[in-house]
Amino acid sequence: MKIGKIVSLFLTAVLGTSMLLSGCGSKGGSDASNSEDGKATGKITIFQQKTEIYDQLKEMAAAYEEETGVEVEVWQISGDDYYQNLKTYMSSESGPTVFSLSSSTEIAEMSDYLEDIGDLGFLDKINDDLIAKSSGKTIGIPMTAEGFGLVYNKDLVSADTISSTDALVSLIQEAGTNNMTGLGLSQEAYFLIGQILNTPFALQEDPVSFCQDVYSGKVNIADVEEFKELGKVFEAIKESQKNPMEVSYDQNCGDFATGKAQMIHQGNWCYSLFSSYEVDFDMGMAPLPIAGNKSIAVGVPSVWCVNIDASDNDKQLAKDFLNWLYTSETGTDYLTNKFGFIPVVDGMVSENLDPLSSAVSDAIAEGDIIPWTFNEEWPAGIITTYLVQNAQEYFSSDMTTDAFLRALNDSFVTAANE
């Protein structure tokens, strides 16, 4: 396949040389066999972009070799160029056996390098919406999951006050009269418009077809009920509380942690910011309740993939490794406790999840989730290039809510047809 950019010949030479020195060429592979103690022998290589688990991953590799006899070499990431380096490795036929991808765009671009791993035995215990597929093949196993919705203070908000659009709007308006923030947004593109706009798309019966109808002009989102209800929420925020364009992500989370905001529209990742505050209340995560929605939005930040160009032996070793990682006592301990990942396999539990991650985990287990349509189906770059400008204009002018929704629709049409 064609890689999007021309890669530096110097970088290719350096990477190719390093792979030759380490003996990791994917074409040649390693021969799987058994040692005298009955354990399998051989070697696989892993390359992934989550720098925060690099040390723990190396520890896990040593544990895996101790248990199985198969060596696992973990390649280190250099700077922020993980994906560019991965493309260079793959195009020079010196790619890792197991690697990670983080978006549908990357999956589409790397599709020629992705082995079908649909025969892994634990797949039926993972919500199908979290498994990456390409051209009818199962090609990616979720590392973990993340979710977003209404992060709310249980001392200030009860579940029945955010169970419908009208109830949510009333809460936002009442909070404004008490000089509080009912539902905090912040100025950053994804937290201002990108993630919250996901919900009405994800609620459509067929989000993929719906997106195509919007892009082709067959449907205008301003005329669709789910978007109209989101518009009511935006209008209440605009009229009842501080302009989100004047609020940063840190300030938004800080206002929630100190009780100045009853709710924020955020994901489980924001919990780490609360450690800077003495939070003395219980919190939860609830669905954005437009059009009767009962589910939070859950997606996968990255997936494990297997290199199709690896030898048959190495591909089997890679699948054996993934099976061990998701089903063995040692592997699942690393996933849930050492890596701190939200479990994605039915029956897998973690005792170390924070309240927001626990809410996401429970939603996955119960099947109460909607997909991250924005990450899979929207035109690349539309949030930061177009949608944030629409939201900035709406919150900073007398633009009507209907005009705002129509401007958003025009942005989708424009971005999809560029």
CSV table of N, CA and C in Angstrom, one decimal, residues 102-103 105 146 148-149 184-199 234 244-245 247 249 252 264-267 269 372-376 378-389 391-392 395:
chain,number,residue,atom,x,y,z
A,102,SER,N,-4.5,3.9,16.7
A,102,SER,CA,-5.4,4.7,17.6
A,102,SER,C,-6.6,5.4,16.9
A,103,SER,N,-6.8,5.1,15.6
A,103,SER,CA,-8.0,5.8,15.0
A,103,SER,C,-8.3,5.0,13.7
A,105,THR,N,-8.6,6.4,10.9
A,105,THR,CA,-7.7,6.9,9.9
A,105,THR,C,-6.5,6.0,9.8
A,146,GLU,N,-12.4,4.3,27.1
A,146,GLU,CA,-12.7,5.6,27.8
A,146,GLU,C,-14.1,6.0,27.5
A,148,PHE,N,-17.3,9.2,28.0
A,148,PHE,CA,-17.6,10.6,28.5
A,148,PHE,C,-19.1,10.8,28.5
A,149,GLY,N,-19.5,11.7,29.3
A,149,GLY,CA,-20.9,12.1,29.5
A,149,GLY,C,-21.0,13.2,30.5
A,184,GLY,N,-20.8,22.6,32.8
A,184,GLY,CA,-19.7,23.3,32.3
A,184,GLY,C,-19.1,22.7,31.1
A,185,LEU,N,-18.8,23.6,30.1
A,185,LEU,CA,-18.0,23.3,28.9
A,185,LEU,C,-16.8,24.1,29.0
A,186,SER,N,-15.8,23.8,28.2
A,186,SER,CA,-14.6,24.7,28.2
A,186,SER,C,-14.2,25.0,26.8
A,187,GLN,N,-13.3,25.9,26.6
A,187,GLN,CA,-13.0,26.5,25.3
A,187,GLN,C,-12.3,25.6,24.3
A,188,GLU,N,-11.6,24.5,24.8
A,188,GLU,CA,-10.9,23.6,23.9
A,188,GLU,C,-11.9,22.9,22.9
A,189,ALA,N,-11.4,22.7,21.7
A,189,ALA,CA,-12.3,22.3,20.6
A,189,ALA,C,-13.1,21.0,21.0
A,190,TYR,N,-12.4,20.0,21.5
A,190,TYR,CA,-13.1,18.7,21.8
A,190,TYR,C,-14.1,18.9,22.9
A,191,PHE,N,-13.7,19.7,23.9
A,191,PHE,CA,-14.5,19.9,25.1
A,191,PHE,C,-15.6,20.9,24.9
A,192,LEU,N,-15.5,21.8,23.9
A,192,LEU,CA,-16.5,22.8,23.6
A,192,LEU,C,-17.6,22.2,22.8
A,193,ILE,N,-17.2,21.4,21.7
A,193,ILE,CA,-18.2,21.0,20.7
A,193,ILE,C,-18.0,19.6,20.2
A,194,GLY,N,-16.8,19.1,20.1
A,194,GLY,CA,-16.5,17.9,19.5
A,194,GLY,C,-17.2,16.7,20.1
A,195,GLN,N,-17.0,16.5,21.5
A,195,GLN,CA,-17.5,15.3,22.1
A,195,GLN,C,-19.0,15.4,22.4
A,196,ILE,N,-19.5,16.6,22.8
A,196,ILE,CA,-20.9,16.7,23.1
A,196,ILE,C,-21.7,16.5,21.8
A,197,LEU,N,-21.2,16.9,20.7
A,197,LEU,CA,-21.9,16.8,19.4
A,197,LEU,C,-21.9,15.3,18.9
A,198,ASN,N,-21.1,14.5,19.5
A,198,ASN,CA,-21.1,13.1,19.1
A,198,ASN,C,-22.4,12.4,19.4
A,199,THR,N,-23.0,12.8,20.6
A,199,THR,CA,-24.2,12.0,21.0
A,199,THR,C,-25.4,12.0,20.0
A,234,PHE,N,-27.5,23.7,24.6
A,234,PHE,CA,-26.6,24.8,24.3
A,234,PHE,C,-27.2,26.2,24.5
A,244,PRO,N,-18.5,29.7,27.8
A,244,PRO,CA,-17.5,28.6,27.8
A,244,PRO,C,-16.2,29.1,27.2
A,245,MET,N,-16.3,30.1,26.3
A,245,MET,CA,-15.0,30.5,25.6
A,245,MET,C,-14.1,31.2,26.6
A,247,VAL,N,-13.5,29.9,29.6
A,247,VAL,CA,-13.2,28.8,30.6
A,247,VAL,C,-12.3,27.8,30.0
A,249,TYR,N,-9.9,24.2,30.2
A,249,TYR,CA,-10.2,22.8,30.7
A,249,TYR,C,-9.8,22.7,32.2
A,252,ASN,N,-12.4,24.5,34.2
A,252,ASN,CA,-13.7,23.8,34.2
A,252,ASN,C,-13.6,22.7,35.2
A,264,ILE,N,-20.0,18.8,34.7
A,264,ILE,CA,-19.2,19.2,33.5
A,264,ILE,C,-19.4,18.0,32.5
A,265,HIS,N,-19.3,18.4,31.2
A,265,HIS,CA,-19.4,17.3,30.2
A,265,HIS,C,-17.9,16.9,29.9
A,266,GLN,N,-17.6,15.8,30.5
A,266,GLN,CA,-16.2,15.3,30.4
A,266,GLN,C,-16.1,13.8,30.4
A,267,GLY,N,-14.8,13.3,30.3
A,267,GLY,CA,-14.6,11.9,30.3
A,267,GLY,C,-13.9,11.4,31.6
A,269,TRP,N,-11.0,10.5,32.0
A,269,TRP,CA,-9.6,10.9,32.1
A,269,TRP,C,-9.5,12.2,33.0
A,372,TRP,N,-18.2,6.2,19.6
A,372,TRP,CA,-17.5,7.5,19.3
A,372,TRP,C,-17.6,7.7,17.8
A,373,THR,N,-18.8,8.2,17.4
A,373,THR,CA,-18.9,8.4,15.9
A,373,THR,C,-17.9,9.5,15.5
A,374,PHE,N,-17.7,10.5,16.3
A,374,PHE,CA,-16.8,11.6,15.9
A,374,PHE,C,-15.4,11.1,15.6
A,375,ASN,N,-15.0,10.0,16.2
A,375,ASN,CA,-13.6,9.5,16.0
A,375,ASN,C,-13.5,8.5,14.8
A,376,GLU,N,-14.7,8.0,14.4
A,376,GLU,CA,-14.7,7.0,13.3
A,376,GLU,C,-15.3,7.5,12.0
A,378,TRP,N,-16.5,11.0,11.2
A,378,TRP,CA,-16.5,12.4,10.8
A,378,TRP,C,-15.2,12.7,9.9
A,379,PRO,N,-15.3,13.7,9.1
A,379,PRO,CA,-14.2,14.1,8.2
A,379,PRO,C,-13.0,14.4,9.1
A,380,ALA,N,-11.8,14.0,8.7
A,380,ALA,CA,-10.6,14.3,9.5
A,380,ALA,C,-10.4,15.8,9.7
A,381,GLY,N,-10.1,16.1,10.9
A,381,GLY,CA,-9.8,17.5,11.3
A,381,GLY,C,-11.0,18.5,11.4
A,382,ILE,N,-12.2,18.0,11.2
A,382,ILE,CA,-13.3,18.9,11.2
A,382,ILE,C,-13.6,19.6,12.5
A,383,ILE,N,-13.3,19.0,13.6
A,383,ILE,CA,-13.5,19.6,14.9
A,383,ILE,C,-12.7,20.8,15.1
A,384,THR,N,-11.4,20.7,14.9
A,384,THR,CA,-10.5,21.8,15.1
A,384,THR,C,-10.5,22.8,14.0
A,385,THR,N,-10.9,22.4,12.8
A,385,THR,CA,-10.8,23.3,11.6
A,385,THR,C,-12.1,24.1,11.4
A,386,TYR,N,-13.3,23.4,11.7
A,386,TYR,CA,-14.5,24.0,11.4
A,386,TYR,C,-15.5,24.1,12.6
A,387,LEU,N,-15.7,23.0,13.3
A,387,LEU,CA,-16.8,23.0,14.3
A,387,LEU,C,-16.5,24.0,15.5
A,388,VAL,N,-15.2,24.1,15.9
A,388,VAL,CA,-14.9,25.0,17.0
A,388,VAL,C,-15.2,26.4,16.6
A,389,GLN,N,-15.0,26.8,15.4
A,389,GLN,CA,-15.3,28.1,14.9
A,389,GLN,C,-16.7,28.4,15.0
A,391,ALA,N,-18.9,27.0,17.0
A,391,ALA,CA,-19.2,27.2,18.5
A,391,ALA,C,-18.7,28.5,19.0
A,392,GLN,N,-17.6,28.9,18.6
A,392,GLN,CA,-17.0,30.2,19.1
A,392,GLN,C,-18.0,31.3,18.7
A,395,PHE,N,-21.3,31.2,20.8
A,395,PHE,CA,-21.2,31.7,22.2
A,395,PHE,C,-20.8,33.1,22.3
